[in-house]
Amino acid sequence: MKVPFLDLKAQYNSIKAEMDNAISNVIENSAFVGGKAVSEFNKNFADFIGTNHAIGVGNGTDALIISLKALGLKHGDEVILSANSFIATSEAVTNAGGKVVFVDCHPDYYTIDTNKIEEKITNKTKAIIPVHLYGQPADMDSIMEIAKKNNLFVIEDAAQAHGAFYKDRKVGTFGDVSIFSFYPGKNLGAYGDGGAIVTNDDKLAKYCRMYANHGRIEKYNHEFEGINSRLDGLQAAVLNVKLKYIDEWNVNRRKVANWYRDKLSGFNKIILPKELNGVTSVYHLFVIRSNKRDELKEFLKENSISSGIHYPIGLPFLKAYGYLNHTPKDFPVTYKYQSKLLSLPIFPEMTEEQVEYVANKIKEFYK
Ligand SMILES: *Cc1c(COP(=O)(O)O)cnc(C)c1O
């Protein structure tokens, strides 16, 4: 049996007629930049998350940069984020003129360890960016409390968590501004790059909308210099179709996660992901820990099972951040886990047989 890491073709086949129609509509109307699909998507996505505004932009990384600019980040301002994330989170801070400050990840939940945030706050700290990593919401009660106490902005990086709940609210509704990515492999993925900023703040929304579109309010009336980072018409049309199915797909992801838990329950050679109390993860990834990670990954590959590593090098240990001179003892959990984390295949179309096959191969490896 072959088990891919994800299966975008299977997803396309399940909605092919509707998708082809939506795409050809955009082409028939030459609505490539701006247009009806984009304005519809901005409304649909804001409704889905539960915010007053959604602004489609070119990608999730730009969404972060634009959000930081909107919050008035100035040169030298510090922004706190988890050492265990994709580089987009930290890269955006630097690109917006700020200084990256890493915090170790939580040993059970892999999101930012909220017990270690306050020791990193200085009089230059401007914001915290919690990442809802692998589809699991960060501990938002603690983060919002710390932010309030220290007068900091919160930007949720929900690139991996479309539709996830923290208690009774969706992620993206807690921060001053929040961002999503529609990279094809994300839970809600376009057929190319795409991203969105969501917020309840009218002023921030207006600034983001203008900044992403050359600082203009109308054609050739530019109030300030911005950039060109717009969600295009084709991607918006694709996302409008997919948005109708995202809840169903997230339910399926959770079902797959539960099959893994069933079939691997009591098997103590690996450590299954833990859910934070009160959250509903959308399992962008199903990440286990293994002391023989690389050998296990290789064994799975020999048995036609694709797996991934998120992430093989913690952000502070990347060459890109060598200038910060961090050592493993600065972020012991992130450092220890970078050689143990393994992402098993998970996607909404995955069958119970496929999950069973993966689980059996994991057990076989340890025999
Ligand atoms: C994918 C991702 C991003 C960036 O999104 P792009 O659309 O690829 O620019 C940001 N943060 C996290 C955690 C991501 O996984």
Coordinates of C-alpha atoms and ligand atoms in Angstrom, one line a residue, residues 58-62 64 85-86 88-89 131 133 157 159-160 179-183 186 193-195 284 311, ligand 1:
G58 CA -0.4 37.4 -1.7
N59 CA 0.7 34.9 0.9
G60 CA 0.9 34.2 4.7
T61 CA 4.3 35.7 5.1
D62 CA 3.2 39.0 3.6
L64 CA 2.4 38.8 8.8
S85 CA 7.9 27.3 13.9
F86 CA 8.3 27.8 10.2
A88 CA 8.0 32.8 7.9
T89 CA 7.0 33.8 11.4
V131 CA 1.6 30.2 16.3
L133 CA 1.3 25.0 15.3
D157 CA -0.2 33.1 13.2
A159 CA -1.4 29.6 9.0
Q160 CA -1.8 26.0 10.0
I179 CA -3.1 35.8 9.7
F180 CA -3.7 32.8 7.6
S181 CA -1.8 31.1 4.8
F182 CA -3.5 29.4 1.8
Y183 CA -0.3 27.7 0.6
K186 CA -2.4 24.0 4.2
D193 CA 0.2 31.2 -3.1
G194 CA -2.4 33.1 -1.0
G195 CA -2.9 34.5 2.5
H284 CA -2.8 20.2 9.9
Y311 CA 11.0 21.2 11.8
Ligands
LIG1 C1 2.9 28.4 5.9 C2 3.2 29.2 7.1 C3 3.4 30.6 7.0 C4 3.6 31.4 5.8 O1 2.7 31.2 4.8 P1 3.0 31.4 3.2 O2 1.7 31.5 2.6 O3 3.7 30.2 2.8 O4 3.8 32.6 3.1 C5 3.5 31.3 8.2 N1 3.5 30.7 9.4 C6 3.4 29.4 9.5 C7 3.4 28.7 10.9 C8 3.2 28.6 8.4 O5 3.1 27.2 8.5

